[in-house]
Structures are given as structure tokens and as C-alpha cells.
Coordinates of C-alpha atoms in Angstrom, one line a residue:
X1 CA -22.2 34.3 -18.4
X2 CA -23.3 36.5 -21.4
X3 CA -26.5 35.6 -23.0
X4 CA -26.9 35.3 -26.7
X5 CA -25.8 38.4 -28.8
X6 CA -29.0 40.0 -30.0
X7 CA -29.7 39.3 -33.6
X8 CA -27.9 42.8 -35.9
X9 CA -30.3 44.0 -38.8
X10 CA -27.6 42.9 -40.8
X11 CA -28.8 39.0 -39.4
X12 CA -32.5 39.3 -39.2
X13 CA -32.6 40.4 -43.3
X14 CA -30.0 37.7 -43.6
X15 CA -27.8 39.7 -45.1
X16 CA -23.6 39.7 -44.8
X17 CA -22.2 41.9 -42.5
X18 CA -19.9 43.3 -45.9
X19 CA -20.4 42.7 -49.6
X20 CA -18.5 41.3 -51.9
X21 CA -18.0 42.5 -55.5
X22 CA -17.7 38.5 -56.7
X23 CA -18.5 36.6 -53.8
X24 CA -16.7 33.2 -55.0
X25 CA -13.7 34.7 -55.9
X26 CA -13.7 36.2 -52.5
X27 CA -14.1 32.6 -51.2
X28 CA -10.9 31.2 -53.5
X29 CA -9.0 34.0 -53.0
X30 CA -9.4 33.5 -49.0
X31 CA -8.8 29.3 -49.3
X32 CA -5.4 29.9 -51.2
X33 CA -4.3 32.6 -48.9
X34 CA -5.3 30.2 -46.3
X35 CA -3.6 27.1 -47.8
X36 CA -0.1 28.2 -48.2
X37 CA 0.2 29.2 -44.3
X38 CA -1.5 25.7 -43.4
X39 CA 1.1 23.9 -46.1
X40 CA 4.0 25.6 -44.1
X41 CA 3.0 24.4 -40.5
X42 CA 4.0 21.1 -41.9
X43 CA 5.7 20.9 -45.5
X44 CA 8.9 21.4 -44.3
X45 CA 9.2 18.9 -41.8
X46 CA 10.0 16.5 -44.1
X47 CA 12.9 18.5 -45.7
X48 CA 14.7 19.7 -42.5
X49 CA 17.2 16.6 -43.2
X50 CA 18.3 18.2 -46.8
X51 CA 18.8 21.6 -45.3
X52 CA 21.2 20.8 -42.6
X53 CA 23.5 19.3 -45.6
X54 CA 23.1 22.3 -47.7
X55 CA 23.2 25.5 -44.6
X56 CA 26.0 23.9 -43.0
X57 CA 24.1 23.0 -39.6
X58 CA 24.4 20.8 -36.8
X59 CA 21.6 18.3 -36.5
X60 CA 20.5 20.2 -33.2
X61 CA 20.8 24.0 -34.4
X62 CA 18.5 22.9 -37.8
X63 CA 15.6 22.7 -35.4
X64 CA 15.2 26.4 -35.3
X65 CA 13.8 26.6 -38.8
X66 CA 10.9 25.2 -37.4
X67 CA 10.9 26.6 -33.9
X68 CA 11.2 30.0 -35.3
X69 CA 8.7 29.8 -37.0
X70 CA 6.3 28.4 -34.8
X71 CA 7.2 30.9 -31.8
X72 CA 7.3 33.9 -34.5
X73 CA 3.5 32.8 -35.3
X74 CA 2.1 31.9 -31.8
X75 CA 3.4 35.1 -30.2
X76 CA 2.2 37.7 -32.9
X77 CA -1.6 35.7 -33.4
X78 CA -2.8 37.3 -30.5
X79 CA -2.4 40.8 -31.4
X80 CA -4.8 40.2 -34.9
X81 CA -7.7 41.4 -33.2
X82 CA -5.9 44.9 -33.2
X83 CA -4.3 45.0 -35.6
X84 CA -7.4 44.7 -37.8
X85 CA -9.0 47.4 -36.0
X86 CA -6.1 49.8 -36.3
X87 CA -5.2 49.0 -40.3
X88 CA -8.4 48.1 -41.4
X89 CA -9.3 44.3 -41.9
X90 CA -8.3 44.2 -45.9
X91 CA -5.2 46.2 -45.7
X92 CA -3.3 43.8 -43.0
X93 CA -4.9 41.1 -44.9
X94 CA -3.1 42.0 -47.9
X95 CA 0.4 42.8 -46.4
X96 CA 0.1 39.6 -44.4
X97 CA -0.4 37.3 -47.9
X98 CA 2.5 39.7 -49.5
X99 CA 4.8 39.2 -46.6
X100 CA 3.9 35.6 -46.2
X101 CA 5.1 35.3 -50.6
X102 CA 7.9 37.3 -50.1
X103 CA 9.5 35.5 -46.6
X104 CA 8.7 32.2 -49.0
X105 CA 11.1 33.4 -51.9
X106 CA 13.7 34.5 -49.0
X107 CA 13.7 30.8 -47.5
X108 CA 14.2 29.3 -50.9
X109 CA 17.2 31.7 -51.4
X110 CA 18.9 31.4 -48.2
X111 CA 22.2 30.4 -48.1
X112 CA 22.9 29.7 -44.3
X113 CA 21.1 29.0 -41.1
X114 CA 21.3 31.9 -39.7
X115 CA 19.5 33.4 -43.0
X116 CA 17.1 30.8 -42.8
X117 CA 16.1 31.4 -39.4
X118 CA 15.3 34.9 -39.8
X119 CA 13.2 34.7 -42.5
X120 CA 11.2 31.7 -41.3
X121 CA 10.6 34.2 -38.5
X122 CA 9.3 36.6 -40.5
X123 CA 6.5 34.1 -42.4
X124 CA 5.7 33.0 -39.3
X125 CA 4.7 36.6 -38.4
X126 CA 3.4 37.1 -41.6
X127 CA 1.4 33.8 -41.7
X128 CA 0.0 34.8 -38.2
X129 CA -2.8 37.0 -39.2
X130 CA -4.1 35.1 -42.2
X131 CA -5.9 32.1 -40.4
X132 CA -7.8 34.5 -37.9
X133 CA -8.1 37.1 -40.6
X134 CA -9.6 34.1 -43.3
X135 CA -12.4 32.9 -40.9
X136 CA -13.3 36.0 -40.0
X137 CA -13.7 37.7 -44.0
X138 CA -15.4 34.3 -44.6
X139 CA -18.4 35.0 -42.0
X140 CA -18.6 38.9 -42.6
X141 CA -19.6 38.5 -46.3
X142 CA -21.8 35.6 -46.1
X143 CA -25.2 36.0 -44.9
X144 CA -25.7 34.3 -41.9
X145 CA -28.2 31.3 -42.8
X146 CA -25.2 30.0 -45.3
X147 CA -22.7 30.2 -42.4
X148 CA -22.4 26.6 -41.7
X149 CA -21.9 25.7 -45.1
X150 CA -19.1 28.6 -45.7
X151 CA -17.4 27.1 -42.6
X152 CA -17.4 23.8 -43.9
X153 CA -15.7 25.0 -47.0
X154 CA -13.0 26.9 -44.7
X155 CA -12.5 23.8 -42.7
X156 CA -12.0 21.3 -45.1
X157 CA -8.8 24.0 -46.2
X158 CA -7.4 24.3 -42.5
X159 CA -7.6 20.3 -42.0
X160 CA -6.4 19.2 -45.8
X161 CA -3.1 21.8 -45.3
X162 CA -1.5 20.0 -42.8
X163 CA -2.4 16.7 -44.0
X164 CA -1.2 16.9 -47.8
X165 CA 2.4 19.3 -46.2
X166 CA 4.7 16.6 -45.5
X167 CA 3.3 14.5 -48.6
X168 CA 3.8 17.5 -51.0
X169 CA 7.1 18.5 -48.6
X170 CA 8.4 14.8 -49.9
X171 CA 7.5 14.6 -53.7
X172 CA 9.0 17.9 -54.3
X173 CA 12.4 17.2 -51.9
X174 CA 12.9 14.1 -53.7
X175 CA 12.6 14.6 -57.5
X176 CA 13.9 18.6 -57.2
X177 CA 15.4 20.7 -54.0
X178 CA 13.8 21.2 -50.8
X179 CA 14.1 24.9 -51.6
X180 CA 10.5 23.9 -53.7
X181 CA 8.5 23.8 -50.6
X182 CA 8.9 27.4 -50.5
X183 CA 8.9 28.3 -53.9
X184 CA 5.6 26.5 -54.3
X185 CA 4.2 29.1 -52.5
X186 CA 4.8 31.8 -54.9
X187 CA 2.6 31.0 -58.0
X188 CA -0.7 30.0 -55.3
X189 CA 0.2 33.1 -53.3
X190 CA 0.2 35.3 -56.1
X191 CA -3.4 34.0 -57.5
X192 CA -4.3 34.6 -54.0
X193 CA -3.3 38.2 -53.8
X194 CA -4.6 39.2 -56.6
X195 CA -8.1 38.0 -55.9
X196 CA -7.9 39.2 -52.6
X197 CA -7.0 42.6 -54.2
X198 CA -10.0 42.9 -56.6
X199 CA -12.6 41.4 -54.6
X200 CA -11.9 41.6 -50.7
X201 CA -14.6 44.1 -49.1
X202 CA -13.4 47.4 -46.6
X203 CA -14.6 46.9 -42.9
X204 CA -14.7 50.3 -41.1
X205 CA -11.6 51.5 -38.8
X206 CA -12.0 51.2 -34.8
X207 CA -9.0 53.5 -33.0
X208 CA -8.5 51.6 -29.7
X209 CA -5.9 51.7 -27.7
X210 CA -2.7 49.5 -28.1
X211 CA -2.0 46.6 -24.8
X212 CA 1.2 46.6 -24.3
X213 CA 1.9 45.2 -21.1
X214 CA -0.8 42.3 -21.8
X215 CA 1.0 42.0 -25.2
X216 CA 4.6 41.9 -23.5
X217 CA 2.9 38.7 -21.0
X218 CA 1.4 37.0 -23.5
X219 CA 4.3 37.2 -25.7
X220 CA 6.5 35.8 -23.2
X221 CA 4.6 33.3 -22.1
X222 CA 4.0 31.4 -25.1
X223 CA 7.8 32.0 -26.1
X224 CA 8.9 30.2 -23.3
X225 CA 6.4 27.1 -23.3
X226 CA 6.9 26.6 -26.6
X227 CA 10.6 26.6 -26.2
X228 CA 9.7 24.1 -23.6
X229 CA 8.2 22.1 -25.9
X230 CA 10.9 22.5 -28.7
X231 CA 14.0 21.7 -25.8
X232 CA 12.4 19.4 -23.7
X233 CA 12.6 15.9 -25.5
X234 CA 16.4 16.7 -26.2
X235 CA 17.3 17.8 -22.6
X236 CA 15.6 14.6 -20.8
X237 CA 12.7 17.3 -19.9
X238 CA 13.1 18.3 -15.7
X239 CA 16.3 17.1 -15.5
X240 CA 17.4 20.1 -17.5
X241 CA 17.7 23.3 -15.5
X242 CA 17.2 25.3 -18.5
X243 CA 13.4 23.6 -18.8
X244 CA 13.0 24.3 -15.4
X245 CA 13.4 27.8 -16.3
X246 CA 10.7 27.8 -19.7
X247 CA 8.9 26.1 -16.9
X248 CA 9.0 29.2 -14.1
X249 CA 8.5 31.7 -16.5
X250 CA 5.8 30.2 -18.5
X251 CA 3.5 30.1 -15.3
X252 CA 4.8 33.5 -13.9
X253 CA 4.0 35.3 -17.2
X254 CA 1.0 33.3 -17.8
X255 CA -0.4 34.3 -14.2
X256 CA 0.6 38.2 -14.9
X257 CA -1.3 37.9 -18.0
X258 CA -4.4 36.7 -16.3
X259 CA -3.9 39.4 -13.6
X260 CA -3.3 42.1 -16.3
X261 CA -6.2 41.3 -18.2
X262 CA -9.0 41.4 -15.9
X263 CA -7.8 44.1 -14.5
X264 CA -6.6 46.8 -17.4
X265 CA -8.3 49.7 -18.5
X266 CA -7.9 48.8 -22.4
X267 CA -6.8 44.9 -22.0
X268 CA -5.8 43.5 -25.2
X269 CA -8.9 41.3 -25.7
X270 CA -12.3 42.6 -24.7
X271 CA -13.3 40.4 -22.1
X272 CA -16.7 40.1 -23.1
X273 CA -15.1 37.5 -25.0
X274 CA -14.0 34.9 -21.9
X275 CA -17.4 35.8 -20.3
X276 CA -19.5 33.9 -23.7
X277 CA -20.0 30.2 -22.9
X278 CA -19.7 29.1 -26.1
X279 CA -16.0 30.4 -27.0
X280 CA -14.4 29.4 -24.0
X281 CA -15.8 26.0 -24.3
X282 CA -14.5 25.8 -28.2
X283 CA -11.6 27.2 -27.5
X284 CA -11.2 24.2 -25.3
X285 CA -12.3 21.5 -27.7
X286 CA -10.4 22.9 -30.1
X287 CA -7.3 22.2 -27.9
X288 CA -8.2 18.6 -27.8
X289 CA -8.7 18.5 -31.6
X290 CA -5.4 20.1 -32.3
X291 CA -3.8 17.8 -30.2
X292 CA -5.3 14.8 -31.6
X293 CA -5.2 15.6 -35.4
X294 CA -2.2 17.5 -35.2
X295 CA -0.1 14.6 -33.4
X296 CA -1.4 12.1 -35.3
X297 CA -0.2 13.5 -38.4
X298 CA 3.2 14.3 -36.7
X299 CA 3.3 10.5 -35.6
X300 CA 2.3 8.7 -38.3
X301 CA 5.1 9.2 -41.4
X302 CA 7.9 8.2 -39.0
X303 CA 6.0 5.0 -38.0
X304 CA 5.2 4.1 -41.9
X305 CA 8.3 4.7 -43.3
X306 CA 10.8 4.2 -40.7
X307 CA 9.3 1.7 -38.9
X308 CA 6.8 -0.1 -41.5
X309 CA 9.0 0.4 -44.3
X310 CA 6.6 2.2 -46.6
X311 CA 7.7 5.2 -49.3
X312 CA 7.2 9.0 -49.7
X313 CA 4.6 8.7 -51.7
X314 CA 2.8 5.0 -50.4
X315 CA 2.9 7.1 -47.1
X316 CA 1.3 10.3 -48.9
X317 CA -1.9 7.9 -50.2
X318 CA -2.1 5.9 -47.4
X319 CA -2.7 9.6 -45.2
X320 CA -5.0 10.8 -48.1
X321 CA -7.5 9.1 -46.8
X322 CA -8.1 11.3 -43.7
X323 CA -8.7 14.0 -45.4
X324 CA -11.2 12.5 -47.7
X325 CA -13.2 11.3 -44.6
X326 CA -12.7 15.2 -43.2
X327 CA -14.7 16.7 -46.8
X328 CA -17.4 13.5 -46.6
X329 CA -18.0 14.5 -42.9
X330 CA -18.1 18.8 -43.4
X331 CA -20.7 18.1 -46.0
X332 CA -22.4 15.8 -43.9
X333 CA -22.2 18.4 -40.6
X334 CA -23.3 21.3 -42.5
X335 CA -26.4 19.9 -44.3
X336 CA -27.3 18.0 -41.0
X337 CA -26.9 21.6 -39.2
X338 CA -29.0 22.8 -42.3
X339 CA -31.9 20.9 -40.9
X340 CA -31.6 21.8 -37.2
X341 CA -29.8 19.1 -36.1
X342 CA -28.2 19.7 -32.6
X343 CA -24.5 21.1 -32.4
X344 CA -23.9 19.2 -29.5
X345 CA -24.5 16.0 -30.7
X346 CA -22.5 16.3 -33.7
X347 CA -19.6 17.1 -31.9
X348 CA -19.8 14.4 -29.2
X349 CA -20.2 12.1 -32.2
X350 CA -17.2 12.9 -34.1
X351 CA -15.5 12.9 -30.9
X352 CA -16.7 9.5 -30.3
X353 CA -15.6 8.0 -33.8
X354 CA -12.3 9.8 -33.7
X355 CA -11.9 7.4 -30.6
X356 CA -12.6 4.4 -32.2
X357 CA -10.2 5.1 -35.1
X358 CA -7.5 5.5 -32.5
X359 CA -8.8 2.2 -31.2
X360 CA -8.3 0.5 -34.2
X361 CA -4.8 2.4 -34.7
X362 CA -4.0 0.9 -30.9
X363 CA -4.0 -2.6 -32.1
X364 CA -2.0 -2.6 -35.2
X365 CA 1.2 -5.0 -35.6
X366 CA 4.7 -4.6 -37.8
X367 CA 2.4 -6.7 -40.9
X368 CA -0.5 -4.4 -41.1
X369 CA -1.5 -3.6 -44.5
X370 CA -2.0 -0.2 -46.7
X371 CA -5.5 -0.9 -45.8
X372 CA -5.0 -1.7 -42.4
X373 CA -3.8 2.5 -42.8
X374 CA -6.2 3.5 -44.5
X375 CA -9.4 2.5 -42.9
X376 CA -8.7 4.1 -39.2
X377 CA -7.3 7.2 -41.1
X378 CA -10.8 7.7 -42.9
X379 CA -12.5 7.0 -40.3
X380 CA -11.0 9.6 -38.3
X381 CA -11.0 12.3 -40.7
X382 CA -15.0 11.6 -40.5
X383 CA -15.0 12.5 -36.7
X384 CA -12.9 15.4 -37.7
X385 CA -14.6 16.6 -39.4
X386 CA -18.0 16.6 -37.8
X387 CA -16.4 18.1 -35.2
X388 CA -14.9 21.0 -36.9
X389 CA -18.0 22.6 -38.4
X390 CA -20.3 22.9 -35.4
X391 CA -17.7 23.4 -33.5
X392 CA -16.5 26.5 -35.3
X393 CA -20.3 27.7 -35.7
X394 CA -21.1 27.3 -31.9
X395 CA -17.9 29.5 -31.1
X396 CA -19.4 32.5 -33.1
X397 CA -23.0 31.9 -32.5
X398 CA -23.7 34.2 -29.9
X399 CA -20.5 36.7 -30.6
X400 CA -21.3 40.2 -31.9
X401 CA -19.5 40.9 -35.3
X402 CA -17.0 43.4 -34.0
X403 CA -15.5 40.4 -31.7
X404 CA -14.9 38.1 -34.2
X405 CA -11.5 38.6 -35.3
X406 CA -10.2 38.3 -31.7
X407 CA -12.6 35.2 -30.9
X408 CA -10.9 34.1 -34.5
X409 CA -7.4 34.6 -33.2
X410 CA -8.0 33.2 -30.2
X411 CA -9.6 30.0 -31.6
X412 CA -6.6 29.9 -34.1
X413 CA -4.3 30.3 -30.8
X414 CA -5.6 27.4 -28.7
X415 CA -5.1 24.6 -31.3
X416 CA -1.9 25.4 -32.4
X417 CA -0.9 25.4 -28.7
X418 CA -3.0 22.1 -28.9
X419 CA -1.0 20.8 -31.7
X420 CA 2.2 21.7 -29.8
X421 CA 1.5 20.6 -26.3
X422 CA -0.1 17.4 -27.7
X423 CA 3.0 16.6 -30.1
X424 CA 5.7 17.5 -26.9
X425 CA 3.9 15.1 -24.3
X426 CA 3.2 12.3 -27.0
X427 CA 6.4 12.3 -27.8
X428 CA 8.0 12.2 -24.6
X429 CA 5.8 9.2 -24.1
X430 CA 6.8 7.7 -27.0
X431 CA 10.2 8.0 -26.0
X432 CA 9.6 6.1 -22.6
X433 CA 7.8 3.6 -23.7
X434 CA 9.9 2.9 -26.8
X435 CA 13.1 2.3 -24.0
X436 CA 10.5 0.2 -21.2
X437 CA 9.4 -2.2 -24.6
X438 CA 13.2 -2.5 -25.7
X439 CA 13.9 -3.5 -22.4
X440 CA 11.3 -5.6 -21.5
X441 CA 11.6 -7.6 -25.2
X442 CA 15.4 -7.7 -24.8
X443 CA 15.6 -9.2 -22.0
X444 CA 14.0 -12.3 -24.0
X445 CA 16.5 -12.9 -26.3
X446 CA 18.9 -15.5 -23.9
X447 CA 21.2 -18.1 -24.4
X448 CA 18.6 -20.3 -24.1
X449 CA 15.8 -18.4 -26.3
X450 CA 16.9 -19.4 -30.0
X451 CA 16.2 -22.9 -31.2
X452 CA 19.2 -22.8 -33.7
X453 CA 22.2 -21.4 -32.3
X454 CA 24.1 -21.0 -29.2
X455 CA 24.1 -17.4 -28.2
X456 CA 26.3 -17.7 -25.6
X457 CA 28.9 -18.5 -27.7
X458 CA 28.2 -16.7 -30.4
X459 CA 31.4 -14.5 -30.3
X460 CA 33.4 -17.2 -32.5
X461 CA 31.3 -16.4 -35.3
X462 CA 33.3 -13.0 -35.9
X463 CA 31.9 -10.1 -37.8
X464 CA 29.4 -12.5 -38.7
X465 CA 28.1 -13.3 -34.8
X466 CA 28.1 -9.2 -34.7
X467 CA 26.0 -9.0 -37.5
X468 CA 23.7 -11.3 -36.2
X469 CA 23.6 -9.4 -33.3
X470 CA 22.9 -6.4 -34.5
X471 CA 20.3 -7.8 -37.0
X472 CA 18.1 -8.9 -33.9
X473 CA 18.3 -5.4 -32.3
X474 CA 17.1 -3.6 -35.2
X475 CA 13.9 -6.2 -35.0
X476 CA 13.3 -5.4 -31.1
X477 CA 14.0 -1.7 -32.1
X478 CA 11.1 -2.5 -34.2
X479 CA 8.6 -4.6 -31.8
X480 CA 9.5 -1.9 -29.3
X481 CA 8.9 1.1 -31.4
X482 CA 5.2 -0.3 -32.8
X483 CA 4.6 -1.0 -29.2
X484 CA 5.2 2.4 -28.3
X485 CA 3.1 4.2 -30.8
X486 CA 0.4 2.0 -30.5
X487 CA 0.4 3.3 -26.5
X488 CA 0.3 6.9 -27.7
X489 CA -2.7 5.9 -29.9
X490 CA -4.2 4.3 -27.4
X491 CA -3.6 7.8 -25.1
X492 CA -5.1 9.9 -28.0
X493 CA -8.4 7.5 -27.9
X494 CA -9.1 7.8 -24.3
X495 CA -8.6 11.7 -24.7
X496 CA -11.5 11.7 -27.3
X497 CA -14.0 9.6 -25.1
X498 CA -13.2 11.6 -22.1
X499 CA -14.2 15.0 -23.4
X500 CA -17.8 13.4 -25.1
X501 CA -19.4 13.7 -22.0
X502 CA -18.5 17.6 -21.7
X503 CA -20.3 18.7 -25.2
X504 CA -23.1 19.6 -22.7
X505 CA -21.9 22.6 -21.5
X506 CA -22.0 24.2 -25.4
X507 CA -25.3 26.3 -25.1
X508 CA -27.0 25.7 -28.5
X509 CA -27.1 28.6 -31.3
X510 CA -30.0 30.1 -30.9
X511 CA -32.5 30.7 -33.5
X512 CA -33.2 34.3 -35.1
X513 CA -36.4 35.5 -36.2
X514 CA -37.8 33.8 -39.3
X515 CA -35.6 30.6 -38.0
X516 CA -32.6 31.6 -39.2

């Protein structure tokens, strides 16, 4: 493996790589930029139901305004890196936040789903370059002793997006249209330009040559697994030929991919960037912490509403609470960072708590309280978020500057594919276990199981007898159901405590002269 990058002149005067005309506004210019495309991932989730009414779609078609979306975003990320290089840093930085506002204003005007589709496409490609593009303005014009603390301030905007989108997605769908979790793009997205505009620094322009062919594999290969993903709980997975195909060419393009880029003349990553330690293993906890936050999230407002019983916005407070734990634990991370305190550590911590939230999650019941919420959800978004910040700082630590926009992408890349991979299989587990608990609970309820009434002859009864009937399998629906996502927390908990022990392998940032 690499050894360390050597210390740039720009580092050892702790001075930014690029400077900034107004250095906070550079930093709110970049969060806003950064918190629309995090809203999106997950602000319209909520609203899907409301647009199949009004575009006329079938309840299986709808699905694409999310899947296009997603696919659009995972398959165009990659190519950042070059695109950077080619346009300059700032310019695609600009189109991308103008692109992003104007394929918003489209999906609030579309009149059908074939409308919608296409221009979720298009913010998804837009929205593609603006996470890697936002980490890596953040670290070029900030010296590097302050790096820690400028990453906690970016983290606390990647985790808070997804976790206030489908509380913002239902306030607005309720009290005005769901076309408003597009439009509310607009007004931050225009603040955000326009301080990007005035203050965001030029980076000089590197002419390299374009990867087609590892672009074309790439591209493929993520299409395909994440229509795998998308299909799979709908066609009963591996009993579906057509998964079976997603399947084949996931793992045939994937392979061509490796193939292509260790061997190519100009591959589309440098690979000086799989041979540095410290990425590769970030790029794999940050896989695991997609998975985990990123399911969570998608889990947890179906279980409170439609299994709890709890509202839009009870749901929305009761979630809150996460991301209050993720900003107490960033602080925390970066100040103990401040004072030398080991990367490793922190992160096999936060791990570790993250776990036992989960374990608390595992044993909840159909009469747990808001509190009962609450608690575990704060307590996870403290391991959170002492993972995110020396996790982040680790993956850049020993990276020379003119890598970090690909290592940025390619951290960006791994946890959505986290987030997706850990959402698919959860769910599909979810599903399983949901119909083994109905099962297994049904099969309870006999003639001779109720103390008041005959079920065996419960047929002269009528509508009534029916109702009863029915009124008994909505409440093993219900046992069944908290039994079933209690399982999946209980997966996501043993996930967390397996990887502790692996924290090890991350080779510690090491100091520059004057012990920065």
C-alpha cells in the first residue's frame, strides 16, 4: 500500500489549498447547495402516493420517479472526478446547482408520468456532482488544521437531509400539493447559487483523457443492480427471470470493470486511489453506515404510522431526535480530534453505540411510547455521528489534493449503494418474517383459544362474525409486523458490532510538521 502523501507547502504553512473571497459565505453557499440534493434522496417518498392520483399512474409504474432518479445519480457520480478536471471545479459546480433548480421547477410542473420521469432523471444527474463537488470545495479552502471541524459542519448537512425529507415531504403534502417538495427547492437553491457565484474560488484545469469503456462498465453495472434492488421485492427476487438477469449482468459488468481498470492506459480513476489504505477502508465503513442510517430511516415512518398509529408530524419529532444526537456527536468528534484523540477509536465507538440503539429498537412492543422513539433515535444519531467525522477525515488524510474529488465521488458512491443494498435486503427480510410471524401467531387463534366466544361457529353471527374476523387479523397483521421489524433491527445491531473490531486496519492520520 501507499504511504502517507507528503505534506504540500500549501499544508505545512497551514494554508487552504484555494482562497475564498468570504470564506463563510463559501461555507453557506456549499451547505444549501448541499441540502436540497440530500432533501431529494428522501422528501418525496412520502408524496409518491399523491402523485399516482394526479399523473394518472399505476401503483407499480409510480416507482420510477424514485428509481430514475436514483439510477440517474449513481451512474453519472462516478464520472465527477473528470468532469471537474475538464470544466473546471466551479463551473460544473454551478451548472450542477442550476440544473438541479431548474429539473425541481420541471417536477413540480409535470403533468404526466412519463414527464415526471424524465425530469427526475435529469436532477438526479444534476444532483450527482454536488455531494462530491461540496466535500471537496469544503477541504480546498480551509486550511488543513480546521479540517475536522469544517467536516463536522458538512456532515451534520449530509445526515440532517435525509432525516428532516420525508418529515418536510409530509407537512408540505398535507396542508398544500406534493408538487411543494420540489418547489421548495427553488427559493434555497437560488440563495445557494448566488453565493456560490460571488464567492466560490477557480481551481486550475487538468486535460486528461476521457474513460469510456470503464465509464460504459461502471454505468452498467450499477444500472442493473440497482434495478435489482428496485424489482426485486415486487418479483418474489430469484424466482423472477428478469432479476436473474440484473443479477448476470451486474457481476459480468462489475468483473469487466475491475479488469478494465487495472489494466487501461487512462482508467477512469487513478488507481493510486484503491492502492491508499485509508480510502478503501472508508469507503467500506461508509457502506455499513449508509446501510444502517439510511434503512433505518426508510423503516421507521412506516412502522410509526402504519403500524403504531402515530401522525406526520408526531412521526417528524419523534425522528428529530436523531439528528440532534448526530450535531451533539460532530462537535464532540471534532474537538476530541482537536486534541489528538485517535480516529480509530472514535469510530469503533460510534459503531458500538449505534449497536446498542438498535438493541434497544430490537425490543420494542405495539405500546411503546414517543419516548420509547425518541431515546434509541438519539442515541443513534450520537454513534453517527462520531462515526462520520473521523471517518471522513481518515479517508482524505493521506490523499494528495488533486485526488480528492474522485476519492469524494467515490466515498459519495459507496454509501448510496450502501443505503440501497441495505434498504433492498432489509426489506426483503422484513417481508419474510412479517409472513413466518403471521403464520406462526395465526395459527393460535383456534376454536378453543378465545375465552368468550365459539369460533367455530362463529359463521351465524353474519357480517358481524366477518367483522370480527377480520378485526383480529388486522391485530396479528400488527404483532407480526412489530415482530418483523424488530428482526431487521436486531440484523442492523449485529452489523454495527461486527465491523468494531475492523477499525484497526485505518492507519492513523499522520502528523505534519509543527503538529498539524
Amino acid at each position: 500500500m501507499a504511504s502517507a502523501a507528503a505534506p504540500t507547502e500549501a499544508m505545512l504553512r497551514d494554508e487552504p489549498e484555494v482562497v475564498a473571497k468570504n470564506y463563510p459565505l463559501l461555507v453557506l453557499g456549499v451547505m444549501l447547495a448541499s441540502l436540497i440534493q440530500l432533501l431529494d434522496t428522501t422528501i418525496t417518498i412520502v408524496a409518491v402516493p399523491h402523485m399516482q392520483t394526479t399523473l394518472g399512474a399505476s401503483a407499480e409504474t409510480i416507482t420510477w420517479v424514485l428509481t430514475s432518479y436514483i439510477i440517474a445519480s449513481a451512474v453519472f457520480m462516478p464520472v465527477t472526478g473528470w468532469l471537474s478536471n475538464r470544466l473546471g471545479q466551479r463551473r460544473l459546480f454551478l451548472w450542477s446547482v442550476s440544473g438541479f433548480i431548474a429539473a425541481s421547477m420541471l417536477c413540480g410542473m409535470a403533468q404526466n408520468l412519463e414527464q415526471m420521469v424524465l425530469f427526475r432523471a435529469i436532477q438526479g444527474i444534476a444532483g450527482a456532482f454536488i455531494g462530491p463537488l461540496s466535500q471537496s470545495a469544503m477541504l480546498d479552502a480551509t486550511r488543513p488544521s480546521k479540517r475536522a471541524q469544517i467536516m463536522t459542519v458538512w456532515g451534520v448537512g449530509v445526515v440532517m437531509g435525509p432525516v428532516l425529507g420525508p418529515v418536510l415531504g409530509g407537512i408540505l403534502t398535507e396542508n398544500w400539493n406534493w408538487r411543494w417538495v420540489f418547489y421548495v427547492n427553488l427559493p434555497i437553491g437560488a440563495l445557494a447559487l448566488f453565493l456560490l457565484i460571488t464567492q466560490l474560488p477557480r481551481r486550475e484545469i487538468v486535460r486528461r483523457p476521457f474513460d469510456l469503456a470503464g465509464f460504459a462498465f461502471i454505468a452498467i453495472t450499477l444500472s442493473a443492480l440497482q434495478l435489482m434492488l428496485d424489482r426485486g421485492p415486487r418479483l418474489d427476487w430469484f424466482d423472477s427471470l428478469e432479476i436473474w438477469i440484473y443479477a448476470v449482468v451486474t457481476v459480468s459488468c462489475a468483473w469487466m470493470a475491475l479488469i478494465h481498470l487495472a489494466s487501461a492506459r487512462h482508467p477512469l480513476f487513478d488507481r493510486s486511489l484503491f492502492r491508499d489504505l485509508n480510502l478503501i477502508t472508508a469507503m467500506f465503513f461508509i457502506f455499513v453506515a449508509g446501510a444502517i442510517l439510511f434503512s433505518s430511516m426508510a423503516l421507521l415512518p412506516t412502522l410509526l404510522q402504519s403500524v403504531i398509529g402515530y401522525g406526520v408530524v408526531e412521526t417528524g419529532m419523534m425522528l428529530a431526535m436523531r439528528g440532534l444526537g448526530v450535531m451533539a456527536s460532530m462537535q464532540v468528534a471534532g474537538l476530541l480530534m482537536r486534541f489528538g484523540a485517535d480516529t480509530r477509536a472514535l469510530i469503533g465507538l460510534g459503531y458500538a453505540v449505534t449497536g446498542y440503539s438498535l438493541y434497544l429498537m430490537s425490543g420494542w412492543s405495539l405500546q411503546i411510547t414517543p419516548w420509547d422513539v425518541a431515546i434509541p433515535g438519539l442515541v443513534q444519531g450520537l454513534g453517527i455521528g462520531m462515526v462520520f467525522i473521523p471517518l471522513n477525515t481518515s479517508a482524505f488524510a493521506t490523499l494528495p489534493p488533486h485526488l480528492r474529488t474522485d476519492a469524494s465521488s467515490l466515498m459519495n458512491l459507496f454509501r448510496s449503494i450502501g443505503s440501497s443494498l441495505g434498504i433492498a435486503v432489509l426489506t426483503a427480510i422484513l417481508t419474510r418474517n412479517l409472513q413466518i410471524a403471521h403464520v406462526d401467531l395465526g395459527a393460535n387463534i383456534t376454536a378453543s383459544a378465545s375465552t368468550f366466544i365459539d369460533l367455530s361457529s362463529i359463521d351465524r353471527f353474519g357480517t358481524l362474525g366477518s367483522a370480527a374476523m377480520a378485526l383480529a387479523d388486522a391485530e396479528v397483521n400488527r404483532q407480526a409486523a412489530i415482530i418483523a421489524y424488530t428482526d431487521d433491527f436486531r440484523a442492523m445491531m449485529w452489523l454495527s458490532w461486527l465491523v468494531v473490531p475492523l477499525v484497526l486496519i485505518i492507519k492513523p492520520p499522520r502528523r505534519h510538521p509543527a503538529g498539524r
